[in-house]
Short mmCIF file of C-alpha atoms and ligand atoms in Angstrom, two decimals:
data_model
loop_
_atom_site.label_atom_id
_atom_site.label_comp_id
_atom_site.label_asym_id
_atom_site.label_seq_id
_atom_site.Cartn_x
_atom_site.Cartn_y
_atom_site.Cartn_z
CA MET A 1 124.98 -23.68 21.16
CA GLN A 2 124.04 -26.33 23.71
CA PHE A 3 120.67 -27.04 25.34
CA ASN A 4 118.40 -29.87 26.46
CA TYR A 5 114.71 -30.20 25.71
CA TYR A 6 112.24 -32.41 27.56
CA CYS A 7 108.47 -32.26 27.86
CA PRO A 8 106.84 -35.62 28.60
CA THR A 9 103.27 -34.33 29.08
CA GLU A 10 100.67 -35.52 26.59
CA LEU A 11 98.50 -32.59 25.50
CA ARG A 12 94.96 -33.00 24.21
CA VAL A 13 93.87 -29.71 22.73
CA GLY A 14 90.49 -28.68 21.42
CA ARG A 15 86.77 -28.47 21.97
CA GLY A 16 85.27 -31.74 23.20
CA GLN A 17 88.55 -33.22 24.48
CA LEU A 18 87.24 -33.21 28.05
CA ALA A 19 84.87 -36.02 27.06
CA SER A 20 87.88 -38.37 27.12
CA LEU A 21 88.70 -37.57 30.77
CA ALA A 22 87.18 -40.62 32.51
CA GLU A 23 88.53 -43.04 29.92
CA SER A 24 92.02 -41.52 30.20
CA VAL A 25 91.98 -41.60 34.00
CA ASP A 26 90.80 -45.22 33.89
CA GLU A 27 93.99 -46.13 32.02
CA LEU A 28 96.11 -44.70 34.85
CA GLY A 29 94.25 -45.78 37.99
CA LYS A 30 90.92 -46.81 39.47
CA ARG A 31 90.77 -44.58 42.57
CA PRO A 32 91.21 -40.96 41.49
CA LEU A 33 91.60 -38.09 43.94
CA VAL A 34 90.02 -35.06 42.26
CA VAL A 35 91.73 -31.85 43.42
CA ILE A 36 89.40 -29.10 42.29
CA ASP A 37 89.10 -25.35 42.80
CA PRO A 38 85.78 -24.89 44.66
CA ASP A 39 84.91 -21.72 42.70
CA VAL A 40 85.39 -23.57 39.43
CA ARG A 41 83.24 -26.46 40.61
CA LYS A 42 80.47 -24.02 41.55
CA VAL A 43 80.31 -22.07 38.29
CA SER A 44 81.55 -24.41 35.57
CA ALA A 45 79.10 -26.97 34.23
CA SER A 46 82.02 -28.71 32.48
CA ALA A 47 83.94 -29.03 35.76
CA GLN A 48 80.90 -30.25 37.66
CA GLN A 49 80.18 -32.75 34.92
CA SER A 50 83.78 -33.98 35.04
CA CYS A 51 83.45 -34.73 38.77
CA THR A 52 80.18 -36.56 38.15
CA VAL A 53 81.62 -38.60 35.29
CA LEU A 54 84.65 -39.61 37.36
CA SER A 55 82.37 -40.83 40.14
CA ARG A 56 80.00 -42.77 37.89
CA SER A 57 82.28 -44.38 35.37
CA GLY A 58 83.27 -47.41 37.40
CA LEU A 59 85.97 -45.36 39.07
CA SER A 60 85.91 -44.54 42.75
CA ALA A 61 86.56 -40.80 42.94
CA GLU A 62 87.13 -38.71 46.07
CA ILE A 63 86.87 -34.92 45.85
CA PHE A 64 89.28 -32.51 47.60
CA GLU A 65 88.48 -28.83 47.17
CA GLU A 66 90.15 -26.90 50.01
CA ILE A 67 92.29 -24.85 47.64
CA PRO A 68 93.18 -21.22 48.54
CA SER A 69 94.52 -18.80 45.90
CA ASN A 70 98.06 -19.03 47.31
CA PRO A 71 98.31 -22.71 48.38
CA ASN A 72 100.21 -23.46 51.59
CA ILE A 73 101.53 -26.32 53.72
CA GLU A 74 98.15 -26.93 55.37
CA THR A 75 96.44 -27.34 51.98
CA VAL A 76 98.91 -30.05 50.99
CA THR A 77 98.91 -31.85 54.35
CA ALA A 78 95.10 -32.05 54.37
CA GLY A 79 95.02 -33.20 50.75
CA ALA A 80 97.66 -35.88 51.34
CA GLU A 81 95.61 -37.20 54.25
CA VAL A 82 92.53 -37.52 52.03
CA PHE A 83 94.68 -39.18 49.33
CA ARG A 84 95.96 -41.81 51.80
CA LYS A 85 92.55 -42.53 53.36
CA HIS A 86 91.06 -42.99 49.90
CA GLN A 87 94.07 -45.06 48.77
CA ALA A 88 94.13 -42.98 45.62
CA ASP A 89 96.26 -44.13 42.69
CA VAL A 90 95.85 -41.19 40.29
CA VAL A 91 95.27 -37.46 40.86
CA VAL A 92 93.01 -35.36 38.65
CA ALA A 93 93.58 -31.60 39.03
CA ILE A 94 90.82 -29.27 37.84
CA GLY A 95 91.35 -25.53 38.32
CA GLY A 96 93.97 -22.82 38.01
CA GLY A 97 97.62 -23.01 38.99
CA SER A 98 96.75 -23.36 42.68
CA ALA A 99 94.78 -26.57 42.09
CA LEU A 100 97.36 -28.02 39.72
CA ASP A 101 100.32 -27.18 41.99
CA SER A 102 98.45 -28.54 45.02
CA ALA A 103 97.73 -31.79 43.19
CA LYS A 104 101.41 -32.32 42.42
CA ALA A 105 102.44 -31.64 46.01
CA ILE A 106 99.64 -33.73 47.51
CA ALA A 107 100.76 -36.70 45.41
CA ALA A 108 104.38 -36.19 46.56
CA VAL A 109 103.59 -35.90 50.28
CA ALA A 110 101.09 -38.78 50.16
CA GLU A 111 103.71 -41.03 48.57
CA HIS A 112 106.87 -39.97 50.41
CA GLY A 113 105.64 -38.45 53.70
CA GLY A 114 106.92 -35.36 55.49
CA SER A 115 105.75 -31.84 54.72
CA ILE A 116 105.75 -30.10 51.39
CA TRP A 117 108.39 -27.77 52.81
CA ASP A 118 110.82 -30.74 52.85
CA TYR A 119 110.67 -30.78 49.07
CA ILE A 120 110.94 -27.06 48.31
CA GLY A 121 113.97 -26.67 46.06
CA ASP A 122 115.38 -28.52 43.11
CA ASP A 123 114.48 -32.17 42.58
CA LEU A 124 114.10 -33.17 46.24
CA VAL A 125 111.09 -35.46 45.76
CA PRO A 126 112.83 -38.84 46.23
CA GLY A 127 110.86 -41.00 43.81
CA PRO A 128 107.82 -41.41 41.55
CA ILE A 129 104.38 -40.19 42.58
CA ALA A 130 100.86 -41.03 41.43
CA PRO A 131 100.22 -39.87 37.85
CA ILE A 132 98.70 -36.41 37.48
CA VAL A 133 95.98 -35.58 34.96
CA ALA A 134 95.59 -31.80 34.63
CA VAL A 135 92.51 -29.95 33.46
CA PRO A 136 93.50 -26.29 33.65
CA THR A 137 90.68 -23.75 33.87
CA THR A 138 92.89 -20.68 33.69
CA ALA A 139 95.33 -19.88 30.89
CA GLY A 140 98.21 -18.59 32.95
CA THR A 141 100.59 -20.46 35.20
CA GLY A 142 101.53 -23.12 32.68
CA SER A 143 101.51 -25.74 35.45
CA GLU A 144 99.86 -28.05 32.91
CA THR A 145 103.22 -28.51 31.17
CA THR A 146 105.77 -27.69 33.90
CA PRO A 147 107.59 -29.72 36.57
CA PHE A 148 106.98 -26.83 39.04
CA ALA A 149 104.71 -26.16 42.01
CA VAL A 150 104.65 -23.00 44.13
CA PHE A 151 103.72 -22.69 47.82
CA THR A 152 103.54 -20.10 50.58
CA ASP A 153 104.77 -20.66 54.13
CA LYS A 154 102.29 -18.55 56.10
CA GLY A 155 104.64 -18.37 59.11
CA SER A 156 107.67 -16.91 57.33
CA ARG A 157 105.50 -15.32 54.59
CA ARG A 158 107.85 -16.85 52.05
CA LYS A 159 106.56 -18.05 48.70
CA ASP A 160 108.81 -20.57 47.00
CA GLY A 161 108.80 -22.86 44.03
CA MET A 162 109.80 -26.46 43.81
CA TYR A 163 110.94 -28.42 40.82
CA SER A 164 110.61 -32.19 40.55
CA ARG A 165 111.10 -34.42 37.53
CA TYR A 166 108.02 -36.31 38.83
CA PHE A 167 105.74 -33.24 38.61
CA TYR A 168 105.13 -33.21 34.88
CA PRO A 169 101.46 -34.07 34.39
CA ARG A 170 101.05 -37.35 32.53
CA LEU A 171 98.22 -35.77 30.54
CA SER A 172 96.80 -32.26 30.26
CA ILE A 173 93.46 -31.62 28.60
CA LEU A 174 93.03 -28.12 27.16
CA ASP A 175 89.34 -27.87 26.27
CA PRO A 176 88.18 -24.29 25.61
CA GLU A 177 84.69 -24.86 27.02
CA ILE A 178 85.95 -25.19 30.59
CA TYR A 179 87.54 -21.71 30.47
CA CYS A 180 84.30 -19.95 29.47
CA THR A 181 83.07 -19.27 33.02
CA LEU A 182 86.37 -17.72 34.12
CA PRO A 183 85.65 -14.10 35.20
CA PRO A 184 87.19 -11.26 33.13
CA GLN A 185 89.55 -10.09 35.89
CA ILE A 186 91.09 -13.54 36.44
CA THR A 187 91.23 -14.08 32.67
CA ALA A 188 93.16 -10.81 32.36
CA GLU A 189 95.59 -11.40 35.23
CA THR A 190 96.37 -15.03 34.43
CA GLY A 191 96.72 -14.20 30.72
CA MET A 192 99.30 -11.55 31.57
CA ASP A 193 101.15 -14.16 33.65
CA ALA A 194 101.34 -16.41 30.58
CA LEU A 195 102.59 -13.44 28.55
CA ALA A 196 105.24 -12.77 31.21
CA HIS A 197 106.37 -16.41 31.02
CA ALA A 198 106.79 -16.18 27.25
CA ILE A 199 108.57 -12.81 27.33
CA GLU A 200 110.74 -13.39 30.41
CA GLY A 201 111.69 -16.89 29.20
CA PHE A 202 112.45 -15.62 25.69
CA THR A 203 114.71 -12.84 26.95
CA ALA A 204 116.23 -14.72 29.92
CA ARG A 205 119.93 -15.41 30.36
CA THR A 206 119.28 -19.14 30.10
CA LYS A 207 119.04 -19.70 26.37
CA ASN A 208 117.20 -22.48 24.55
CA SER A 209 116.74 -21.84 20.86
CA LEU A 210 114.08 -24.53 20.45
CA CYS A 211 111.95 -22.69 23.00
CA ASN A 212 112.32 -19.38 21.16
CA SER A 213 109.76 -20.41 18.57
CA LEU A 214 107.39 -21.63 21.31
CA ALA A 215 107.75 -18.33 23.16
CA LEU A 216 107.08 -16.21 20.08
CA GLU A 217 104.06 -18.35 19.17
CA ALA A 218 102.72 -17.95 22.72
CA VAL A 219 103.15 -14.17 22.47
CA ARG A 220 101.40 -14.15 19.06
CA LEU A 221 98.43 -16.11 20.42
CA ILE A 222 98.15 -13.91 23.51
CA ALA A 223 98.45 -10.67 21.50
CA ARG A 224 95.60 -11.89 19.32
CA SER A 225 93.31 -13.47 21.92
CA LEU A 226 93.79 -12.10 25.44
CA THR A 227 91.66 -8.97 25.00
CA ILE A 228 88.92 -10.96 23.24
CA SER A 229 88.93 -13.57 26.04
CA VAL A 230 88.52 -10.82 28.64
CA GLN A 231 85.77 -9.00 26.77
CA ASP A 232 83.88 -12.08 25.55
CA GLY A 233 84.59 -15.06 27.77
CA SER A 234 82.44 -17.35 25.66
CA ASN A 235 84.60 -16.91 22.54
CA LEU A 236 85.88 -20.47 22.22
CA GLU A 237 88.48 -19.68 19.60
CA ALA A 238 90.11 -17.03 21.78
CA ARG A 239 89.90 -19.28 24.86
CA GLN A 240 91.54 -22.08 22.88
CA GLU A 241 94.39 -19.85 21.76
CA MET A 242 94.99 -18.65 25.32
CA ALA A 243 94.98 -22.23 26.62
CA LEU A 244 97.59 -23.24 24.07
CA ALA A 245 99.67 -20.13 24.76
CA SER A 246 99.74 -20.94 28.48
CA ALA A 247 100.92 -24.50 27.80
CA LEU A 248 103.63 -23.33 25.38
CA ALA A 249 104.82 -20.64 27.77
CA GLY A 250 104.97 -23.30 30.50
CA ILE A 251 107.41 -25.29 28.35
CA VAL A 252 109.42 -22.11 27.83
CA ILE A 253 109.86 -21.37 31.54
CA THR A 254 110.66 -25.02 32.25
CA HIS A 255 113.75 -24.64 30.06
CA CYS A 256 114.60 -20.93 30.30
CA GLY A 257 113.26 -19.76 33.67
CA VAL A 258 111.83 -16.30 34.28
CA GLY A 259 113.14 -12.86 35.28
CA ALA A 260 112.68 -9.91 37.60
CA ALA A 261 108.90 -9.57 37.20
CA HIS A 262 108.64 -13.03 38.73
CA GLY A 263 111.40 -12.38 41.27
CA VAL A 264 109.49 -9.44 42.74
CA GLY A 265 106.07 -10.94 41.97
CA MET A 266 106.77 -14.03 44.06
CA SER A 267 107.70 -11.78 46.99
CA LEU A 268 104.46 -9.81 46.60
CA GLY A 269 102.58 -13.11 46.77
CA GLY A 270 104.38 -14.41 49.85
CA LEU A 271 104.55 -11.19 51.87
CA TYR A 272 101.22 -9.57 51.00
CA ASP A 273 99.15 -12.43 49.54
CA VAL A 274 98.79 -10.68 46.17
CA PRO A 275 97.47 -13.20 43.61
CA HIS A 276 100.33 -14.29 41.33
CA GLY A 277 98.85 -13.12 38.03
CA ARG A 278 97.93 -9.69 39.39
CA ALA A 279 101.42 -9.11 40.80
CA ILE A 280 103.19 -10.21 37.62
CA ALA A 281 100.83 -8.29 35.34
CA MET A 282 101.40 -5.05 37.23
CA LEU A 283 105.20 -5.46 37.15
CA LEU A 284 105.77 -6.77 33.62
CA PRO A 285 105.71 -3.51 31.57
CA SER A 286 108.19 -1.77 33.89
CA VAL A 287 110.55 -4.74 33.94
CA MET A 288 110.40 -4.89 30.14
CA GLU A 289 111.21 -1.18 29.92
CA PHE A 290 114.21 -1.77 32.19
CA ASN A 291 115.37 -4.79 30.12
CA ARG A 292 114.88 -3.38 26.63
CA GLN A 293 118.42 -2.17 26.07
CA ALA A 294 119.99 -5.48 27.22
CA ALA A 295 118.30 -7.69 24.61
CA PRO A 296 117.63 -5.54 21.52
CA ASP A 297 117.31 -8.45 19.09
CA GLN A 298 114.80 -10.29 21.24
CA PHE A 299 112.76 -7.14 21.84
CA ALA A 300 112.77 -6.40 18.09
CA ALA A 301 111.45 -9.93 17.47
CA LEU A 302 108.72 -9.41 20.07
CA HIS A 303 107.81 -6.10 18.41
CA ARG A 304 107.36 -7.83 15.05
CA VAL A 305 105.09 -10.43 16.63
CA PHE A 306 102.84 -7.79 18.23
CA GLN A 307 102.73 -5.84 14.96
CA GLY A 308 101.74 -8.98 13.06
CA ALA A 309 99.00 -9.79 15.56
CA ASP A 310 97.52 -6.30 15.48
CA PRO A 311 98.18 -4.28 12.31
CA ASP A 312 96.27 -1.31 13.78
CA MET A 313 98.75 -1.04 16.61
CA ASP A 314 100.54 2.29 17.20
CA GLN A 315 103.78 1.67 15.31
CA GLN A 316 105.66 4.21 17.40
CA GLN A 317 105.24 2.33 20.65
CA ASN A 318 108.07 0.12 21.88
CA VAL A 319 107.23 -3.37 23.17
CA ALA A 320 107.10 -2.32 26.82
CA GLU A 321 104.60 0.41 25.90
CA ILE A 322 102.56 -2.05 23.86
CA VAL A 323 102.36 -4.45 26.81
CA SER A 324 101.55 -1.56 29.15
CA ALA A 325 98.71 -0.45 26.84
CA LEU A 326 97.41 -4.03 26.69
CA ALA A 327 97.48 -4.27 30.49
CA ARG A 328 95.57 -0.99 30.89
CA LYS A 329 93.02 -2.03 28.27
CA ILE A 330 92.14 -5.21 30.17
CA GLY A 331 91.99 -3.51 33.57
CA ILE A 332 95.27 -4.56 35.19
CA PRO A 333 96.29 -2.47 38.26
CA VAL A 334 99.16 -0.17 37.29
CA LYS A 335 100.61 0.74 40.70
CA LEU A 336 102.04 -1.09 43.70
CA SER A 337 99.69 1.05 45.78
CA ASP A 338 96.76 -0.51 43.87
CA LEU A 339 97.92 -3.81 45.40
CA GLY A 340 98.01 -2.30 48.89
CA VAL A 341 101.82 -1.94 49.05
CA ARG A 342 103.15 1.21 50.72
CA SER A 343 106.46 3.06 50.43
CA GLU A 344 107.69 1.85 53.84
CA GLN A 345 107.31 -1.77 52.72
CA ILE A 346 109.73 -1.48 49.78
CA ASP A 347 112.73 -2.51 51.91
CA GLU A 348 111.02 -5.68 53.11
CA LEU A 349 109.97 -6.43 49.53
CA LEU A 350 113.50 -5.97 48.22
CA ASN A 351 115.05 -8.08 51.02
CA ASP A 352 112.89 -10.96 49.90
CA ALA A 353 113.05 -10.40 46.13
CA MET A 354 116.80 -9.90 45.77
CA SER A 355 117.49 -13.37 47.22
CA ARG A 356 115.65 -15.05 44.35
CA GLN A 357 117.27 -16.90 41.47
CA ASP A 358 114.85 -15.26 39.03
CA MET A 359 116.63 -11.93 39.57
CA GLN A 360 119.92 -13.45 38.37
CA ASN A 361 118.22 -14.86 35.27
CA ASN A 362 116.81 -11.46 34.29
CA ALA A 363 117.68 -10.23 30.78
CA ARG A 364 119.56 -7.26 32.21
CA THR A 365 121.66 -7.29 35.38
CA ILE A 366 119.49 -5.85 38.12
CA ASP A 367 120.93 -4.89 41.50
CA ARG A 368 119.10 -3.73 44.58
CA ALA A 369 119.36 -0.04 43.67
CA ASP A 370 117.94 -0.73 40.19
CA ALA A 371 115.11 -2.77 41.65
CA GLU A 372 114.34 -0.11 44.25
CA GLN A 373 114.20 2.60 41.60
CA LEU A 374 111.91 0.46 39.46
CA LEU A 375 109.57 -0.23 42.38
CA ARG A 376 109.46 3.38 43.59
CA THR A 377 108.26 4.53 40.17
CA LEU A 378 105.35 2.12 40.65
CA LEU A 379 104.20 3.54 43.99
FE1 FE2 B 1 104.07 -16.84 36.61
#
């Protein structure tokens, strides 16, 4: 066995941790750029209060909130311009994966110039960037612990990820109170994304035994708390467990990667602007059903975790059926057609998806014919 493990992000977990935000930022810089999801700023008192505190605490904060759900080159270019004008020296990201990913990219472009598209790929950011403090408000992408950021090129309709060793947030604050205003649908879709990270990472071809325990713990937390978080958004215990699960699953995908649900899901995002969590959530049960036979030990371990989290569960169901039932229960779309994708678009979708590294990392070898069959059953 041989693997590496690295996660340099400090995590502060628990109710009340957000109170330390201004003090923590002050240790890293004096001129923060706050990259914040505008919807979060509108509805979350905690988020609004964080902006206020950062502006009144002796720090000079500038707010940037032009964040679409699938961030693109223009988002980053505009943000980098604001960063430079403000002469920012630390970036505070408050929001879902889009805000966190944008913050990382804005810091890179502001420091090193060019366009974000110059840095798409593996480790192309040439040097250090301003420190990132992440305050995630969705429990999903795991960007709070990963060195990844994902962007869409609107021209080519291509959605691609970038990895940089400089993208790990210096600090991530996981305070359950800030998740409480997240609407049920986004809670459901992003939570399923976190579940997909844990399951696809755990069963991926890239092995990392240290991450196995993190993946199984993330699955246990999600099995116990996702439905509660969707049905009762103010349940702080469930929100806390989902926040931790997302961070753990982020560490898992950093080391193990993902699989076919993400391969196809990224294409759905780039080509048809389907939000990431929704695309992944719809695909995950079918990809698991396809993969089951290739990783029997891992799927047996996942089954035990779901059983432990919910003793009332139907014991006859396999893990793919359990995840499918969970998805239906929390209102996830079950068909490609629910996402607006038609039969005649499958070729275009496959052309894009089959070129992705995630497909090669899938638990079971998946060729174009396999992928087409899988997608056609979802029409
Ligand atoms: Fe994802």
